[in-house]
mmCIF file of C-alpha atoms and ligand atoms in Angstrom:
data_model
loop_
_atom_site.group_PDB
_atom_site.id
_atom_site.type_symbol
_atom_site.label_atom_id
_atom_site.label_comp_id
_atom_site.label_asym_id
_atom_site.label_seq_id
_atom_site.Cartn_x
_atom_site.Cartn_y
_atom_site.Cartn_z
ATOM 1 C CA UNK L 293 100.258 103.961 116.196
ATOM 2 C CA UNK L 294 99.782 100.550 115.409
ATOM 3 C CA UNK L 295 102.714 99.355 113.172
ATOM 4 C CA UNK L 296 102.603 96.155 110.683
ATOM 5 C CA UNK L 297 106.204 95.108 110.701
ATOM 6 C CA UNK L 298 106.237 91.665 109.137
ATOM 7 C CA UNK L 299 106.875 89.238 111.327
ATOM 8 C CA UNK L 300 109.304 86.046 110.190
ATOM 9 C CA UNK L 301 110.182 82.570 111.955
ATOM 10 C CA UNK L 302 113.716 81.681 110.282
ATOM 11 C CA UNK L 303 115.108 78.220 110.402
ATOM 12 C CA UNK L 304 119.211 77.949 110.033
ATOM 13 C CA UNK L 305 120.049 74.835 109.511
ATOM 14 C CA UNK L 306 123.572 75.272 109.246
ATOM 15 C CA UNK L 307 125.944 72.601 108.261
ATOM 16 C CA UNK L 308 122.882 69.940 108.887
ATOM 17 C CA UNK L 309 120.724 67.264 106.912
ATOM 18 C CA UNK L 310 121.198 65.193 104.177
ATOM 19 C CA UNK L 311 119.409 65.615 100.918
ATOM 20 C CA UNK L 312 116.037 63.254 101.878
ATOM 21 C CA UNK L 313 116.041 64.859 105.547
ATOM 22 C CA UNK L 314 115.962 68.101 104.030
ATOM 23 C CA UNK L 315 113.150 67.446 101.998
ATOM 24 C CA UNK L 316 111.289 64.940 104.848
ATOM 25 C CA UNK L 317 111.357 67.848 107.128
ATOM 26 C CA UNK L 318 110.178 70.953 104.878
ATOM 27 C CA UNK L 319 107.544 68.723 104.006
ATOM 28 C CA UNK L 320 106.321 68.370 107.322
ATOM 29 C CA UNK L 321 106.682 72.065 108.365
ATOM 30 C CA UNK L 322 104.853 72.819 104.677
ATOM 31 C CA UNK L 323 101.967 70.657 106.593
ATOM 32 C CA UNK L 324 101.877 72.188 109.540
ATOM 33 C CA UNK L 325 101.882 75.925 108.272
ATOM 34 C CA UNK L 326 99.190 75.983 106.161
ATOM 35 C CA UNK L 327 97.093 77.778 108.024
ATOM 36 C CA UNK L 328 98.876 80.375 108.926
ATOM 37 C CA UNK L 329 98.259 84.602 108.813
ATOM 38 C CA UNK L 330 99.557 86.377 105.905
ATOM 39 C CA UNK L 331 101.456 88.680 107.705
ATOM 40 C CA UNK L 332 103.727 86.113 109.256
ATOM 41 C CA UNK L 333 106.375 84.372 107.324
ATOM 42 C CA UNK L 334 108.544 80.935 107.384
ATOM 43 C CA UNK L 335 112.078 80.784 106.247
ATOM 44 C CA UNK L 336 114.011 77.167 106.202
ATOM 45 C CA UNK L 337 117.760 77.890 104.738
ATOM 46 C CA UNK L 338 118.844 74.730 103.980
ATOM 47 C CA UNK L 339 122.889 73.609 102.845
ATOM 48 C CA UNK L 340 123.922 75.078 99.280
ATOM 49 C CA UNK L 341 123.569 71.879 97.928
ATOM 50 C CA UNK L 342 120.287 70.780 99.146
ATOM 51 C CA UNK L 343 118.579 74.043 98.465
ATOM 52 C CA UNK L 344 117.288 73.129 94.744
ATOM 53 C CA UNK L 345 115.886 70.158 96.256
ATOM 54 C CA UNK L 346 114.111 72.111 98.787
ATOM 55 C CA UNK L 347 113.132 75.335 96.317
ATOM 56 C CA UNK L 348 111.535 72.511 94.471
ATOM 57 C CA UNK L 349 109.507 70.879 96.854
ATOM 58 C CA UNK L 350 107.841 74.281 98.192
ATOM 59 C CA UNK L 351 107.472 75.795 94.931
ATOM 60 C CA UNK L 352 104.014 75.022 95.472
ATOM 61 C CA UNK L 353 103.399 76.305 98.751
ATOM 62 C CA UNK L 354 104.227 79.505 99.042
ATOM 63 C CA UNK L 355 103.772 79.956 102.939
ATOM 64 C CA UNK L 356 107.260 78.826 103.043
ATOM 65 C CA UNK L 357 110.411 81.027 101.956
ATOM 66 C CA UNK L 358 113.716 79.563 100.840
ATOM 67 C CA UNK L 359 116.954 81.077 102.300
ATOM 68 C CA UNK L 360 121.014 80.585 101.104
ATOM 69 C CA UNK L 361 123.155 80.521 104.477
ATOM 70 C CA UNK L 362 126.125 82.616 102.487
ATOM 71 C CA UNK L 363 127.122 83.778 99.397
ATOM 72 C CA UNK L 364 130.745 85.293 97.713
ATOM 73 C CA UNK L 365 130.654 88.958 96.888
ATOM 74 C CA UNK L 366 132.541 88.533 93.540
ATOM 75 C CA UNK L 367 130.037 88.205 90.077
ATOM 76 C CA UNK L 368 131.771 84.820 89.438
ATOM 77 C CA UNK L 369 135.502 84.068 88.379
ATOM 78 C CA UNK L 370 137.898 81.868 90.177
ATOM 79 C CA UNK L 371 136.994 81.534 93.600
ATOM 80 C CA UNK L 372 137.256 77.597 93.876
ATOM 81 C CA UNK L 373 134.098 76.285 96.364
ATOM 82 C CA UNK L 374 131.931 79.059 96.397
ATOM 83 C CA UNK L 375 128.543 80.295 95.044
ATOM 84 C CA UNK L 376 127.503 83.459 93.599
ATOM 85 C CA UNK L 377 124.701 85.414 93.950
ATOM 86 C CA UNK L 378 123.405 84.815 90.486
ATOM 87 C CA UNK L 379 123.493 81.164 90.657
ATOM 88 C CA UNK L 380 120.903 81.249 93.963
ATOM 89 C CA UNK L 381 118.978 83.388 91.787
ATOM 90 C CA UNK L 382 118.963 80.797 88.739
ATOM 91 C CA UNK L 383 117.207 78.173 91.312
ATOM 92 C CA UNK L 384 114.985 80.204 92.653
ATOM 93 C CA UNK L 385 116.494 81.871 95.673
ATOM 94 C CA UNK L 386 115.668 85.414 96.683
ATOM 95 C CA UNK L 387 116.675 85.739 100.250
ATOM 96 C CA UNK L 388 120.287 85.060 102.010
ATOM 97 C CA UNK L 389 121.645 85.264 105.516
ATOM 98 C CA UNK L 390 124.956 87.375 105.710
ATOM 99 C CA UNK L 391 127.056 87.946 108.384
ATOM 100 C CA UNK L 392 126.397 84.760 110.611
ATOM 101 C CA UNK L 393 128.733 84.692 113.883
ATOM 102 C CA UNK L 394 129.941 81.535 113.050
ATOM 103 C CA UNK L 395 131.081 82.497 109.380
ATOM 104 C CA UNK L 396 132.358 85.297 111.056
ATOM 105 C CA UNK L 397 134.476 83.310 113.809
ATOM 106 C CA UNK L 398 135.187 80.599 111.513
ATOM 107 C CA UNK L 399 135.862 81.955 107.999
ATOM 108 C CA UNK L 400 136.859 85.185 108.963
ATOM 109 C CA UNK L 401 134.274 87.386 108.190
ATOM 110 C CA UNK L 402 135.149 90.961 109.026
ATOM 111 C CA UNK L 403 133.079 94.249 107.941
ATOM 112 C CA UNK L 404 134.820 94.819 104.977
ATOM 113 C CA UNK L 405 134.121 91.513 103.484
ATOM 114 C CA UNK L 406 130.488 91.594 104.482
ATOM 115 C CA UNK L 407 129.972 94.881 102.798
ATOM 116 C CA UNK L 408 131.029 93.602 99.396
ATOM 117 C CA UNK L 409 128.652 90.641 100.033
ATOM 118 C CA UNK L 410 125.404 93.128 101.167
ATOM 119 C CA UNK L 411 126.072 95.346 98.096
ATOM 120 C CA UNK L 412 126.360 92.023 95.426
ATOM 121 C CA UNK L 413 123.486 90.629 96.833
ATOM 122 C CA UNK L 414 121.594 94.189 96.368
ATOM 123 C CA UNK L 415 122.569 94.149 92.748
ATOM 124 C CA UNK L 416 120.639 91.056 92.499
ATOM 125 C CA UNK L 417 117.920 92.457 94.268
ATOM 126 C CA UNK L 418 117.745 89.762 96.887
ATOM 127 C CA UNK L 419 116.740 90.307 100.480
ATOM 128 C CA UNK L 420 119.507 90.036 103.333
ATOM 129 C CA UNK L 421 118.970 88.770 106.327
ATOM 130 C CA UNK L 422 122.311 90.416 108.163
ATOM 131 C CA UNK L 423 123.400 89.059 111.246
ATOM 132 C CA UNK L 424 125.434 90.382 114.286
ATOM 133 C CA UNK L 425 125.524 90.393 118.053
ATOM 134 C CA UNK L 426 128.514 90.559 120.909
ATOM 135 C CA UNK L 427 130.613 87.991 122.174
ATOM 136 C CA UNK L 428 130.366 86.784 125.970
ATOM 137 C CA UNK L 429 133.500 88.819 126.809
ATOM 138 C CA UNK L 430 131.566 91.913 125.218
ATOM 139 C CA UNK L 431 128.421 91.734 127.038
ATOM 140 C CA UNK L 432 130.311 91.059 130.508
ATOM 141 C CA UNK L 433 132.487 94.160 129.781
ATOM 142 C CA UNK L 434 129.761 96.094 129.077
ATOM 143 C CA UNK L 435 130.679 97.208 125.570
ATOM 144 C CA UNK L 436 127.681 95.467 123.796
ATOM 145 C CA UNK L 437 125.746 98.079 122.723
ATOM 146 C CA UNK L 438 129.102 99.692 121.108
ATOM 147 C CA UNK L 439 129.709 96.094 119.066
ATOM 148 C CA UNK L 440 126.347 96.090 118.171
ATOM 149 C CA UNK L 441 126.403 99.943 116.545
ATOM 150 C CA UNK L 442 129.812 99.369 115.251
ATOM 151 C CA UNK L 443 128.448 96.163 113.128
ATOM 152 C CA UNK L 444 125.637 97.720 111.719
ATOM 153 C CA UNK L 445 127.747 100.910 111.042
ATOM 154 C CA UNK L 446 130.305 99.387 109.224
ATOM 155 C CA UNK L 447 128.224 96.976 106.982
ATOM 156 C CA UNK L 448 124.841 98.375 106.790
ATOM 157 C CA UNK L 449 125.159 102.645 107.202
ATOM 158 C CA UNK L 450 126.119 103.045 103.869
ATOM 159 C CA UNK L 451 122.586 101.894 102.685
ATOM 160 C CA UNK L 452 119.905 104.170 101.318
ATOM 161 C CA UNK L 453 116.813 104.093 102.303
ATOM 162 C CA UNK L 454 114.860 101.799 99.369
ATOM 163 C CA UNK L 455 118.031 99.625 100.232
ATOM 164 C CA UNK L 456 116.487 99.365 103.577
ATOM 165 C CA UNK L 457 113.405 97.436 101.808
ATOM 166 C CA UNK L 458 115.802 94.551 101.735
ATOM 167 C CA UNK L 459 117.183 94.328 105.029
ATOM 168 C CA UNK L 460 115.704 92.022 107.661
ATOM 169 C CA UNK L 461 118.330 92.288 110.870
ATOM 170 C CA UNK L 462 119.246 89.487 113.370
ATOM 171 C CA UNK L 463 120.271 89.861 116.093
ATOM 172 C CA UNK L 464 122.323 87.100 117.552
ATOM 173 C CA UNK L 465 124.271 87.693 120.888
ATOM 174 C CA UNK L 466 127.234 84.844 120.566
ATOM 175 C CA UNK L 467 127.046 83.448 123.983
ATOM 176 C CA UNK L 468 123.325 82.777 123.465
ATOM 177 C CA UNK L 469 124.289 80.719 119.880
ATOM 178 C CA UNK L 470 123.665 76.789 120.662
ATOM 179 C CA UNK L 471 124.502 77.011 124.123
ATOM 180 C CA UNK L 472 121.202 76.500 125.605
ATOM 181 C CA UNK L 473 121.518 80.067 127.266
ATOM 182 C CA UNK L 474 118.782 82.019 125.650
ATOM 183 C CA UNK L 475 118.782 86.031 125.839
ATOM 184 C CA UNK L 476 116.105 87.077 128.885
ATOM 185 C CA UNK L 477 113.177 88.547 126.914
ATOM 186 C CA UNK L 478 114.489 92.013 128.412
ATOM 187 C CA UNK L 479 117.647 91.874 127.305
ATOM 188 C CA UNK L 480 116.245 91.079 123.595
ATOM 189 C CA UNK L 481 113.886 93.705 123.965
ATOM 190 C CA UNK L 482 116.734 96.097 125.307
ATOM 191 C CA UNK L 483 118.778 96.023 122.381
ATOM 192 C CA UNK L 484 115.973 95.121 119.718
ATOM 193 C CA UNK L 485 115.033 98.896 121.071
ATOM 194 C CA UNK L 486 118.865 100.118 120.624
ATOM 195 C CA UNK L 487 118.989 98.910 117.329
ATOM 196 C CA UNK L 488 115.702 100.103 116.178
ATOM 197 C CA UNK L 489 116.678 103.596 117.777
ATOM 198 C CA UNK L 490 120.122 103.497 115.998
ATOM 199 C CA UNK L 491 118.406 102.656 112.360
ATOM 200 C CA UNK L 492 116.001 105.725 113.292
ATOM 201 C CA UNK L 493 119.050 108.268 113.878
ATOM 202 C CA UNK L 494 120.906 107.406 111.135
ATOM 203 C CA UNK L 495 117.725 107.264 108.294
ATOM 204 C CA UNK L 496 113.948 107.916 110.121
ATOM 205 C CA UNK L 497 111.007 106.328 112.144
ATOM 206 C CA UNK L 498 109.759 105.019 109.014
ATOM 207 C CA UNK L 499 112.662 103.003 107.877
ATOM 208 C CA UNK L 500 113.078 101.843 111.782
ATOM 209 C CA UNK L 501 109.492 100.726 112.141
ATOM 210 C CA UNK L 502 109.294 99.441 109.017
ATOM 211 C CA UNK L 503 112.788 96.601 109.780
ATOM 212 C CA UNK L 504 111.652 93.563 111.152
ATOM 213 C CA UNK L 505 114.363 92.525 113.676
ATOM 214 C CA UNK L 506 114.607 88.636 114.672
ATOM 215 C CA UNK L 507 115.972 87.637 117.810
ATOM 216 C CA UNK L 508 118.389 84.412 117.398
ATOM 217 C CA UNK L 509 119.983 82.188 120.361
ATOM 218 C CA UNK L 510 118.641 78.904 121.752
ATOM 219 C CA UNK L 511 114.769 79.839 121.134
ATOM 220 C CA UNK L 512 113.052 76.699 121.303
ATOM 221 C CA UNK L 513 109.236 76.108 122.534
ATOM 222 C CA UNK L 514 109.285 76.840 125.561
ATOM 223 C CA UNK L 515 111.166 80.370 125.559
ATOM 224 C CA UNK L 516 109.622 81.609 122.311
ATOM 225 C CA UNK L 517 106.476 83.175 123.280
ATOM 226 C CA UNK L 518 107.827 85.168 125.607
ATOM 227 C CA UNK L 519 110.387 86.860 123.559
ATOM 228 C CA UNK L 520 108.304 87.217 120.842
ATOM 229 C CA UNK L 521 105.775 89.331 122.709
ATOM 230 C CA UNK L 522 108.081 91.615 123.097
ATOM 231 C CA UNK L 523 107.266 94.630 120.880
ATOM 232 C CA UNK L 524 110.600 95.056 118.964
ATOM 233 C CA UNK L 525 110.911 91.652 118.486
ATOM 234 C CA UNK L 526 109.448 90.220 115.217
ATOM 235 C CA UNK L 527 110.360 87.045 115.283
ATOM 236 C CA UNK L 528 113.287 84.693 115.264
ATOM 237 C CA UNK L 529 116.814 83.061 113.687
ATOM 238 C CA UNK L 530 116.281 79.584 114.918
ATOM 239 C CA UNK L 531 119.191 77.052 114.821
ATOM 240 C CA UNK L 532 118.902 73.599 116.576
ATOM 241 C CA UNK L 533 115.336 73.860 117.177
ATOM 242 C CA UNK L 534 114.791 74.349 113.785
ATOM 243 C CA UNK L 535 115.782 71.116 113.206
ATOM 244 C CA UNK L 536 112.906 69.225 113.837
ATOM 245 C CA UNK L 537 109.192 70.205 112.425
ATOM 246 C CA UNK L 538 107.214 69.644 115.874
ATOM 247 C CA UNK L 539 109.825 72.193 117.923
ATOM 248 C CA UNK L 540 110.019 74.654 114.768
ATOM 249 C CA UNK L 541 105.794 74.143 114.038
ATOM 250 C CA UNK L 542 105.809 75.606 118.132
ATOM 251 C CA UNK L 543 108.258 78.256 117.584
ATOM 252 C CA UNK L 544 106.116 79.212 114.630
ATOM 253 C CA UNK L 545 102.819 78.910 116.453
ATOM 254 C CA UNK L 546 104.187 81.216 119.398
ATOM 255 C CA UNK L 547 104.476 84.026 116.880
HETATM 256 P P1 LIG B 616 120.600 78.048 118.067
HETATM 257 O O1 LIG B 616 119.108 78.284 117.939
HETATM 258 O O2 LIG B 616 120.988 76.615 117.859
HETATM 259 O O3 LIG B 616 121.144 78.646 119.308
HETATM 260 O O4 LIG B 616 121.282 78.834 116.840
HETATM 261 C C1 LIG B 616 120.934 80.138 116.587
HETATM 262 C C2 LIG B 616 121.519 80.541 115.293
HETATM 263 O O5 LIG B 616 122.726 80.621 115.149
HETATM 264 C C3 LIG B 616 120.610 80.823 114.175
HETATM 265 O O6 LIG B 616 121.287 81.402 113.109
#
């Protein structure tokens, strides 16, 4: 059975890029994507306050997606420094990543807080792209596969199945995060599989083969072809490399 999971080439740019380097680079991956297959998408998530800027500038291209890298759980009210789901909306923005390790590590963010954030950002009907993933001390103790379930379990099990429609997962072992040590393509495809299997137990084959899971952790050029050929892997998170538009135009190419 041949199955047509969409297949997406994320950018994070995390706390990176000032307003004009924003825009000079999604101009120049705009360029370079025009030609490419329906089925495949480009995400750049760009800093809160650059992301009007950038909604703007590829409201005419629609090859390439917008992304928020976070969002509060609460409506609105007094929650000093942060932005709501309904204000990305009112710019334009349908997509946001939750759950990223380092908003976990750094601000945090446990299970409980992430589930109020999926469920707001349901109400508004935008897509999630939910990350998780083990920590070094995990993997070398053997318990990643048990992280892994207990992530998705806590924030994501709760879903029904249209919910499911809105959930792009991303996987992001921590170790592999910015350190230049990239996941083998096995062990991507090892858990990609897990993870899949997991989503099948808990709902069915079609919501599994229907979630498009993106591998994240020091993919550049050179590594990405490889890991995206492997069958439960469609496509990738991309941090650093994302950065600049001939490394992320590759990474995009190798899909
Ligand atoms: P790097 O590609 O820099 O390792 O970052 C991955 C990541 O965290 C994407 O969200």
């Amino acid at each position: 059975m041949s199955i047509m999971r969409k297949k997406i080439v994320a950018g994070n740019w995390k706390m990176n890029l000032t307003k004009d380097q924003s825009l000079e680079l999604v101009n120049e991956i705009s360029k370079n994507v025009d030609n490419l297959s329906e089925e495949t998408e480009v995400i750049v998530s760009p800093s809160f306050v650059n992301l009007s800027s950038v909604v703007d500038s590829t409201s005419r291209n629609k090859k390439v997606q917008v992304a928020a890298q976070n969002m509060h759980f609460a409506e609105n009210g007094a929650f000093t420094g942060e932005v709501s789901a309904e204000m990305l909306e009112s710019i334009g923005i349908s997509t946001v990543i939750l759950g990223h390790s380092e908003r976990r590590e750094y601000f945090n963010e446990g299970s409980h807080l992430l589930t109020k954030k999926v469920e707001q950002a349901l109400e508004h009907k935008m897509r999630i792209i939910f990350c998780f993933g083990e920590k070094l001390e995990d993997r070398q103790s053997n318990n990643h596969f048990d992280i892994v379930r207990e992530q998705l379990q806590d924030s994501l099990f709760h879903l029904n199945e249209v919910d499911w429609d809105s959930i792009v997962l991303a996987y992001e072992p921590v170790w592999a995060i910015g350190t230049g040590e990239t996941a083998s393509p096995e062990q991507a495809q090892e858990m990609h599989a897990f993870i899949r299997k997991l989503v099948e137990n808990k709902y069915d084959d079609e919501v599994s083969n229907r979630v498009s899971i993106l591998y994240g952790g020091s993919v550049k050029p050179a590594n990405a072809e490889e890991i995206f050929s492997k069958p439960d892997v469609d496509g990738g998170l991309i941090g650093g490399a994302s950065l600049n538009a001939s490394d992320f135009t590759a990474i995009i190419n190798a899909i």
